[in-house]
CSV table of C-alpha atoms in Angstrom, one decimal:
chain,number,residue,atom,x,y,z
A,102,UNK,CA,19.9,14.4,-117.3
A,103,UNK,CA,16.7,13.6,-115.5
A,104,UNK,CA,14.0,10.9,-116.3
A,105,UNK,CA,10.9,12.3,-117.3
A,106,UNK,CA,8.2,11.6,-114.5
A,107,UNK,CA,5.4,12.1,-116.9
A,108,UNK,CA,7.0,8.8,-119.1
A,109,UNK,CA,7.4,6.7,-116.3
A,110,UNK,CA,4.6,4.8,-114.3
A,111,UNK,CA,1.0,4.5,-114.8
A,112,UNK,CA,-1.3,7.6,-116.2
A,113,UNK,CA,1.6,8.8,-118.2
A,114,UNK,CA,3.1,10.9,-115.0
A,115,UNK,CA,0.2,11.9,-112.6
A,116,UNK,CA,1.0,9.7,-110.0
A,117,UNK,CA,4.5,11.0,-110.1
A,118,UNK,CA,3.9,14.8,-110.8
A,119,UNK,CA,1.5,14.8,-107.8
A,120,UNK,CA,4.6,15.7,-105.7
A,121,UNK,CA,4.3,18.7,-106.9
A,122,UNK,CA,2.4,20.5,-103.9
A,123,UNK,CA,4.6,18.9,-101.4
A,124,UNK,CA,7.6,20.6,-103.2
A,125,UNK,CA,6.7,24.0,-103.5
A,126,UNK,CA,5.6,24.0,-99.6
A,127,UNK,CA,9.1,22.7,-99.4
A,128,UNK,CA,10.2,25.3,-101.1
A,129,UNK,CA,8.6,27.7,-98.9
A,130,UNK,CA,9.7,26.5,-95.4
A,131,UNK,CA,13.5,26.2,-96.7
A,132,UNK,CA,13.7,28.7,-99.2
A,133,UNK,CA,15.8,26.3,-101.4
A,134,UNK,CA,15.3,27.5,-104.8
A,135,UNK,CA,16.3,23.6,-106.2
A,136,UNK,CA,12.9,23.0,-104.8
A,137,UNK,CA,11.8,25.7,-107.3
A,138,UNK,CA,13.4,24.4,-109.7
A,139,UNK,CA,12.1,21.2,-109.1
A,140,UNK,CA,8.5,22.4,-109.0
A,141,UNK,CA,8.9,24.5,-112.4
A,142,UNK,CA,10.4,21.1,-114.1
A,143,UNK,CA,7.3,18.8,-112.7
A,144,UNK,CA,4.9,21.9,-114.3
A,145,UNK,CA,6.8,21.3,-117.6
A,146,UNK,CA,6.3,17.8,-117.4
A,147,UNK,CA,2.5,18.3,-116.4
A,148,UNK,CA,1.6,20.8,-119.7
A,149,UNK,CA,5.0,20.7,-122.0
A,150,UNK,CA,5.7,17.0,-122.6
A,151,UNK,CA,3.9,14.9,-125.4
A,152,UNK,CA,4.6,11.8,-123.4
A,153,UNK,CA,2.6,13.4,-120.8
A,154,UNK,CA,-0.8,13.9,-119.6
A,155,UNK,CA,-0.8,17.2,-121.6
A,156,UNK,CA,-3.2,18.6,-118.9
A,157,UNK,CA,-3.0,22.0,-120.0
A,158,UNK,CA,-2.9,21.7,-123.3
A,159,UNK,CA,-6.1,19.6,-123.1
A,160,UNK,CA,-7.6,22.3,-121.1
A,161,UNK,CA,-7.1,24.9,-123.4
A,162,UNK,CA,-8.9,23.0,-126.2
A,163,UNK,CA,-11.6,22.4,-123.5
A,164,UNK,CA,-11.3,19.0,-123.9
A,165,UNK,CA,-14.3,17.4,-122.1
A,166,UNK,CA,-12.6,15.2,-118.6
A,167,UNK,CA,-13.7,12.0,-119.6
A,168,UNK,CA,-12.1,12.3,-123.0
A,169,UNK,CA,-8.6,13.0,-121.6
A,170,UNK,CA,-8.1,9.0,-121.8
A,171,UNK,CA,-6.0,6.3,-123.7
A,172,UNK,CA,-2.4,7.4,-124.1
A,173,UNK,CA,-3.1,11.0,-122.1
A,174,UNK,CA,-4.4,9.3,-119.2
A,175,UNK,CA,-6.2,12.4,-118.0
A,176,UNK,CA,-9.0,10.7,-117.0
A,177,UNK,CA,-7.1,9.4,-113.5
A,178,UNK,CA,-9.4,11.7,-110.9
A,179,UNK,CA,-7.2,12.0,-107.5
A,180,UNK,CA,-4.3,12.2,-108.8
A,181,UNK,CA,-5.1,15.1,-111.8
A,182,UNK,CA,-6.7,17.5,-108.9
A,183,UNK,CA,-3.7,16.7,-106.8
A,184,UNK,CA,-1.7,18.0,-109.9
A,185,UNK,CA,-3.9,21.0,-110.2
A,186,UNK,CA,-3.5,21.9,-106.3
A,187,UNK,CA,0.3,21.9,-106.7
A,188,UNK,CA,0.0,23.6,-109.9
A,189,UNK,CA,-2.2,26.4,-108.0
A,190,UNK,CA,0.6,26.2,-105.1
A,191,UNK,CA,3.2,26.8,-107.8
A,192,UNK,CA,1.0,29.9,-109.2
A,193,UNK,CA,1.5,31.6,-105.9
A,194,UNK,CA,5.1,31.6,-106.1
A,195,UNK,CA,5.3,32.6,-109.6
A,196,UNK,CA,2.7,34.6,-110.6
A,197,UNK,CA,2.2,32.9,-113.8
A,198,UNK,CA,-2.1,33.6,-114.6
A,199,UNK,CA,-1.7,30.9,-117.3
A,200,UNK,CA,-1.5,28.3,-114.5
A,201,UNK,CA,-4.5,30.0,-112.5
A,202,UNK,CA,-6.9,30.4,-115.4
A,203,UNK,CA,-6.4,26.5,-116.5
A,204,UNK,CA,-6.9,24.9,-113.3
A,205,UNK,CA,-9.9,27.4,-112.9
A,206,UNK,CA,-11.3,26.0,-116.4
A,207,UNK,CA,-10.2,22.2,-115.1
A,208,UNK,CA,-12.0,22.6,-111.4
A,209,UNK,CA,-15.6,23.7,-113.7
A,210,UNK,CA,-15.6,21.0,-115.5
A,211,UNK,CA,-15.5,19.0,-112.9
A,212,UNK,CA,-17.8,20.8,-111.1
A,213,UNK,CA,-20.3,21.0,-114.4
A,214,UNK,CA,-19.4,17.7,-115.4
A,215,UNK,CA,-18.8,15.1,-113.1
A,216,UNK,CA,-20.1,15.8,-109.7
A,217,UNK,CA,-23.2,14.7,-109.1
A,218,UNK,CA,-26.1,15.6,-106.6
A,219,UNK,CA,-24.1,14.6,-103.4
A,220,UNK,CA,-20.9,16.1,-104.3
A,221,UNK,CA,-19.6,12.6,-105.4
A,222,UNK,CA,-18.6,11.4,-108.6
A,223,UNK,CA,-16.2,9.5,-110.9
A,224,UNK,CA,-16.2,5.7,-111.8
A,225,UNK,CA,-13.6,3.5,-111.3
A,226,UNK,CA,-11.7,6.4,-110.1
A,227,UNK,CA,-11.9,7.9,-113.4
A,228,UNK,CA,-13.3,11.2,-115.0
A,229,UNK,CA,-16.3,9.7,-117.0
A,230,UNK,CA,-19.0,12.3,-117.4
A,231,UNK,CA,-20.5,11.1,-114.0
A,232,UNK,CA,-23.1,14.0,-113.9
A,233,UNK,CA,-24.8,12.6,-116.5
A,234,UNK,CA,-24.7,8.5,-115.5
A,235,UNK,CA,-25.1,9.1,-111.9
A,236,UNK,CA,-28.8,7.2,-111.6
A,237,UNK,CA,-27.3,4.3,-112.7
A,238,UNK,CA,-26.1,1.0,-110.9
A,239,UNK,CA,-22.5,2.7,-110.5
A,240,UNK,CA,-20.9,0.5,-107.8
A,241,UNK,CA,-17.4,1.3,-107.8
A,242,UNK,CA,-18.2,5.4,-107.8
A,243,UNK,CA,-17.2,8.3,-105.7
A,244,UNK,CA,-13.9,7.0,-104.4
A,245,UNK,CA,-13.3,8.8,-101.0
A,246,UNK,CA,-9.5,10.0,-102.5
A,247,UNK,CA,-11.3,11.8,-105.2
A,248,UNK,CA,-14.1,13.7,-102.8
A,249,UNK,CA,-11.4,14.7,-100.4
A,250,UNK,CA,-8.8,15.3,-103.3
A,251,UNK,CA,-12.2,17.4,-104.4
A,252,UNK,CA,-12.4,19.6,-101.1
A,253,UNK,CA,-9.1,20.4,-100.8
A,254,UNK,CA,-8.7,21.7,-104.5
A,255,UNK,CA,-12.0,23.6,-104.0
A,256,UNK,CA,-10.2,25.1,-100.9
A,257,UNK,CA,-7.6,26.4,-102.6
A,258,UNK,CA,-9.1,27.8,-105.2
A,259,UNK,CA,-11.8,29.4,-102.7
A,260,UNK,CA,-8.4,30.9,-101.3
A,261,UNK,CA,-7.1,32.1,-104.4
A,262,UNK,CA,-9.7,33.4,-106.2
A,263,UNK,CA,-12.5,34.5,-103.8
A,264,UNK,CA,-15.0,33.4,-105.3
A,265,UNK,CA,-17.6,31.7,-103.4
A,266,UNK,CA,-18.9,29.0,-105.5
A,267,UNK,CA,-15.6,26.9,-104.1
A,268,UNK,CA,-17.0,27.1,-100.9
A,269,UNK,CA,-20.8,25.7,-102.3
A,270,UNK,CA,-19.0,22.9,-103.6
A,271,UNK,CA,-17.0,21.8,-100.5
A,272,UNK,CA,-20.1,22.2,-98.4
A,273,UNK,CA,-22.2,20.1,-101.0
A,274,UNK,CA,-19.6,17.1,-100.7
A,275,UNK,CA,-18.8,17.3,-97.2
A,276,UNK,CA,-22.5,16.8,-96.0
A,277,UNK,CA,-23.1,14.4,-98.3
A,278,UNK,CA,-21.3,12.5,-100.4
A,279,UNK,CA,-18.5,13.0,-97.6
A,280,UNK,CA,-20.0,12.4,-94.4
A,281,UNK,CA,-22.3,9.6,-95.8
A,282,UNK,CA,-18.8,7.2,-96.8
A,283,UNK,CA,-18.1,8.0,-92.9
A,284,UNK,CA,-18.5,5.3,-90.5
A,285,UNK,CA,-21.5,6.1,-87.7
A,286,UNK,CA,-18.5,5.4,-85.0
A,287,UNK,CA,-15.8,7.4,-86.9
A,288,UNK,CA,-13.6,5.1,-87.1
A,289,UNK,CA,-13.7,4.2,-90.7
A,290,UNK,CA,-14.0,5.7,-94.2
A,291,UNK,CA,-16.0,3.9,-96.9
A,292,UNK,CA,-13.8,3.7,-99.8
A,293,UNK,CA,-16.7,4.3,-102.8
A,294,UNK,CA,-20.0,5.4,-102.0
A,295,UNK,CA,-23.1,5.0,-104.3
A,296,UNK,CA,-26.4,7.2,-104.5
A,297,UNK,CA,-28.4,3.7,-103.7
A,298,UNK,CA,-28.3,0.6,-102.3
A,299,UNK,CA,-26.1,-0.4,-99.6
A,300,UNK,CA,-22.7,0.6,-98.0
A,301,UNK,CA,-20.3,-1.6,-97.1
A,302,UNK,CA,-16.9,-1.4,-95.5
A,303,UNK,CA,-14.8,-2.0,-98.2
A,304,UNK,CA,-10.4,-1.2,-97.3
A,305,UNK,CA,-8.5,-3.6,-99.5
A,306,UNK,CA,-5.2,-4.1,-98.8
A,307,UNK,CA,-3.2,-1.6,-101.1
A,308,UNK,CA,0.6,-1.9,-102.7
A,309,UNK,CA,1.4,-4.6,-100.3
A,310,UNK,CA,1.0,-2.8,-97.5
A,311,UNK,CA,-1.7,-3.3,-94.5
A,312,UNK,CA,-3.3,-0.2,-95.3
A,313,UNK,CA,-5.7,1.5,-97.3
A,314,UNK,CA,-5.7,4.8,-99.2
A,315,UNK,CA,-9.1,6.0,-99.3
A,316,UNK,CA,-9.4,4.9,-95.2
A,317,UNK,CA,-5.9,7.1,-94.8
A,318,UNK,CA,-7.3,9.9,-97.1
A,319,UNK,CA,-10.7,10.6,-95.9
A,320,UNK,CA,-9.4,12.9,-93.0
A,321,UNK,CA,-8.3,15.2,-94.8
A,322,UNK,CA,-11.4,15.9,-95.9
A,323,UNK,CA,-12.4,17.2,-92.4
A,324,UNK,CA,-9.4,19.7,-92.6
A,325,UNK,CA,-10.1,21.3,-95.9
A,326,UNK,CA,-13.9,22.1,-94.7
A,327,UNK,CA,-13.1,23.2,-91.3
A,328,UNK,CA,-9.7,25.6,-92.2
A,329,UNK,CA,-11.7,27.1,-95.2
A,330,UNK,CA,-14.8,27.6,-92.7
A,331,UNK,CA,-13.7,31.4,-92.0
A,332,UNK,CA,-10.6,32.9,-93.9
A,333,UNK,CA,-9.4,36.5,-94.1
A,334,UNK,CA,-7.8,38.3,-96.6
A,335,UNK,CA,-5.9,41.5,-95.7
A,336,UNK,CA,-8.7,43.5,-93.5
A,337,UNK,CA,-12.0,41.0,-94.9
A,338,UNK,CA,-13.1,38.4,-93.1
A,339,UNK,CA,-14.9,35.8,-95.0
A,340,UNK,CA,-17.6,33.2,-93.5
A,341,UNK,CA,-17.6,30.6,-96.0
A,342,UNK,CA,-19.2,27.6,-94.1
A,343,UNK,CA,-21.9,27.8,-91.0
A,344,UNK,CA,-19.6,25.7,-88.3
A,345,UNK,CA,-20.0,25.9,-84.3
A,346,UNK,CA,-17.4,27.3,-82.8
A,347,UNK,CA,-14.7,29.8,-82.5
A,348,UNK,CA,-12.2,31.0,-85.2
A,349,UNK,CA,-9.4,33.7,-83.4
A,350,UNK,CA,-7.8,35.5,-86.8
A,351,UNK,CA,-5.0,36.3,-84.5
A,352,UNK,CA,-3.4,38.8,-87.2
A,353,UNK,CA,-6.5,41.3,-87.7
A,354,UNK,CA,-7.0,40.4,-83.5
A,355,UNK,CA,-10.7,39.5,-84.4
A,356,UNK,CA,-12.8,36.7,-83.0
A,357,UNK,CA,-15.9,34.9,-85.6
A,358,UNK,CA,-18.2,33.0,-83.1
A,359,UNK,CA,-20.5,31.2,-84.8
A,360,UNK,CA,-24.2,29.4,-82.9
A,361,UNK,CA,-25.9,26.8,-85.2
A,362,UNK,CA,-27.7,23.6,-85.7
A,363,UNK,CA,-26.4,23.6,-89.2
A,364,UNK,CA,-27.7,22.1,-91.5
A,365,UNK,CA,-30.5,20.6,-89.7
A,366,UNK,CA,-32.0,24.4,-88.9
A,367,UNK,CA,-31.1,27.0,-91.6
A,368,UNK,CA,-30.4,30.0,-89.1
A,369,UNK,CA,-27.2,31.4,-87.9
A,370,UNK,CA,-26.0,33.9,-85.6
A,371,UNK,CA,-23.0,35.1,-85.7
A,372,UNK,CA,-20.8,37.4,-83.5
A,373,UNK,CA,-17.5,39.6,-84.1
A,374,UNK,CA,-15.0,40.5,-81.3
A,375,UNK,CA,-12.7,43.3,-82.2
A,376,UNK,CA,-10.5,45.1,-80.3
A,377,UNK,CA,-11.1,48.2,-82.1
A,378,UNK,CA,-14.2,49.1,-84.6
C-alpha cells in the first residue's frame, strides 16, 4: 500500500532512497526489524523497479555512469553514492554478495571514470565522464557533496572489503580536490572547485532555507579521512592514512602513534603500544 519512492521526485527516487543508510543504522541501534523491512523495500526500489533508477541493473550491464541519464536518472552523483553506502550498510546486515559486488563495480567506475587528477569530478553534479573532460573550462565541477559523498563511500568500502586502493582514493581527494574547496580560515566550504582559474565563495541559498548543502556537507569529509586513518579488524591493525596523532583501539588495548609532516615530507615513524607482544 506504499508509494513508490523511486516514482516520486526528481532522479526517478535517488533523493528519496538515499535514506537508506540512515535506516539500517536505525535498525541497528533499536533492533526494530520494520526498519529492516524498510531498508530491504528502499533496496527493491533502488534495483527492482522500472520506474526507478535501475542502479543495479545498469551495473550489471556495465553501463558506463554518464550514460545512466534521461528517464533512469543515474547520472545524479551525491545522491547515487549515498544510495550505494546504504546499500553497502544494508549488505552487512544481510549478507547478500549481490549488493557488495555491484556497488564494488559502481565505486570503479567512478574511480576509472570520473575522478580526475585532484580526486574531484562530476559536472553540474552529474556523472559525465569527467576523467576524460577534466582540462576543460568546467566551471560548475566537483561539487563539495559529491567529494565528501566520494570519501565516505570509499570508507566504507575500505572497511568492507580491505582493499587498499579505497584508502588511495580518499587520500587523493582529501589533499586536494578536498582541502583546496576549503576556506584558508576554516570557516567555509567552496561549493564547486575547478582545476584552474579562480575560487570563489559561492553558498546559494538552498530549498528556501538560509543554508547551503555543500557548506553543511563538507565536514563530513574531515570525518571519513580521519576515522578511516587506522582501523582494525579482529587482531590486524591497518594504517591506512599518515595522520599526527594518536589512535587508542581500545578493544585489542593497542596504541598507533603516528610523527609526520605529511604530505609535505614523505617519511613516517610510527610506534605500537601493547600491553602484551
Amino acid at each position: 500500500g506504499k508509494r513508490s519512492l523511486a516514482a516520486e521526485g526528481p532522479f526517478n527516487g535517488l533523493m528519496n532512497c538515499s535514506v537508506l543508510e540512515p535506516v539500517v543504522w536505525l535498525y541497528r541501534r533499536t533492533g526494530d526489524r520494520a526498519c529492516l523491512d524498510f531498508a530491504r523495500w528502499i533496496t527493491e526500489e533502488l534495483g527492482g523497479n522500472p520506474e526507478g533508477p535501475e542502479i543495479f541493473r545498469l551495473a550489471a550491464a556495465n553501463t558506463p555512469l554518464k550514460d545512466c541519464k534521461s528517464a533512469k536518472s543515474g547520472t545524479k552523483a551525491y545522491e547515487k553514492m549515498s544510495c550505494c553506502q546504504g546499500s553497502l550498510d544494508y549488505y552487512e546486515e544481510t549478507g547478500d554478495r549481490r549488493l557488495l559486488d555491484t556497488i564494488v563495480a559502481i565505486a570503479s567506475q567512478v574511480a576509472a571514470e570520473e575522478i580526475d587528477i585532484s580526486g574531484g569530478g562530476t559536472q553540474d553534479e552529474r556523472f559525465c565522464g569527467f576523467a576524460e573532460r577534466q582540462t576543460r573550462d568546467c566551471a560548475v565541477a566537483s561539487e563539495m557533496c559529491v567529494l565528501t559523498t566520494w570519501m565516505r563511500l570509499c570508507e566504507k568500502l575500505l572497511s568492507v572489503t580491505g582493499e587498499s586502493r579505497w584508502a588511495d582514493e580518499i587520500e587523493k581527494t582529501f589533499y586536494n580536490a578536498y582541502l583546496g574547496g576549503l576556506a584558508a580560515d576554516g570557516s567555509s566550504f567552496d561549493s564547486y572547485g575547478v582545476l584552474g582559474g579562480t575560487r570563489e565563495r559561492f553558498h546559494p541559498r538552498q530549498c528556501r532555507m538560509e543554508a547551503n548543502c555543500c557548506d553543511s556537507n563538507g565536514a563530513r569529509g574531515f570525518v571519513a579521512f580521519l576515522e578511516s586513518a587506522v582501523m582494525s579488524s579482529g587482531p590486524v591493525v591497518t594504517v591506512n592514512q599518515h595522520v599526527c596523532g594518536t589512535v587508542r583501539i581500545k578493544e585489542l588495548g593497542v596504541v598507533v602513534d603516528q610523527f609526520n609532516d605529511y604530505p609535505r615530507k614523505l617519511e613516517s615513524a610510527v610506534t605500537l603500544s601493547m600491553h602484551e607482544p
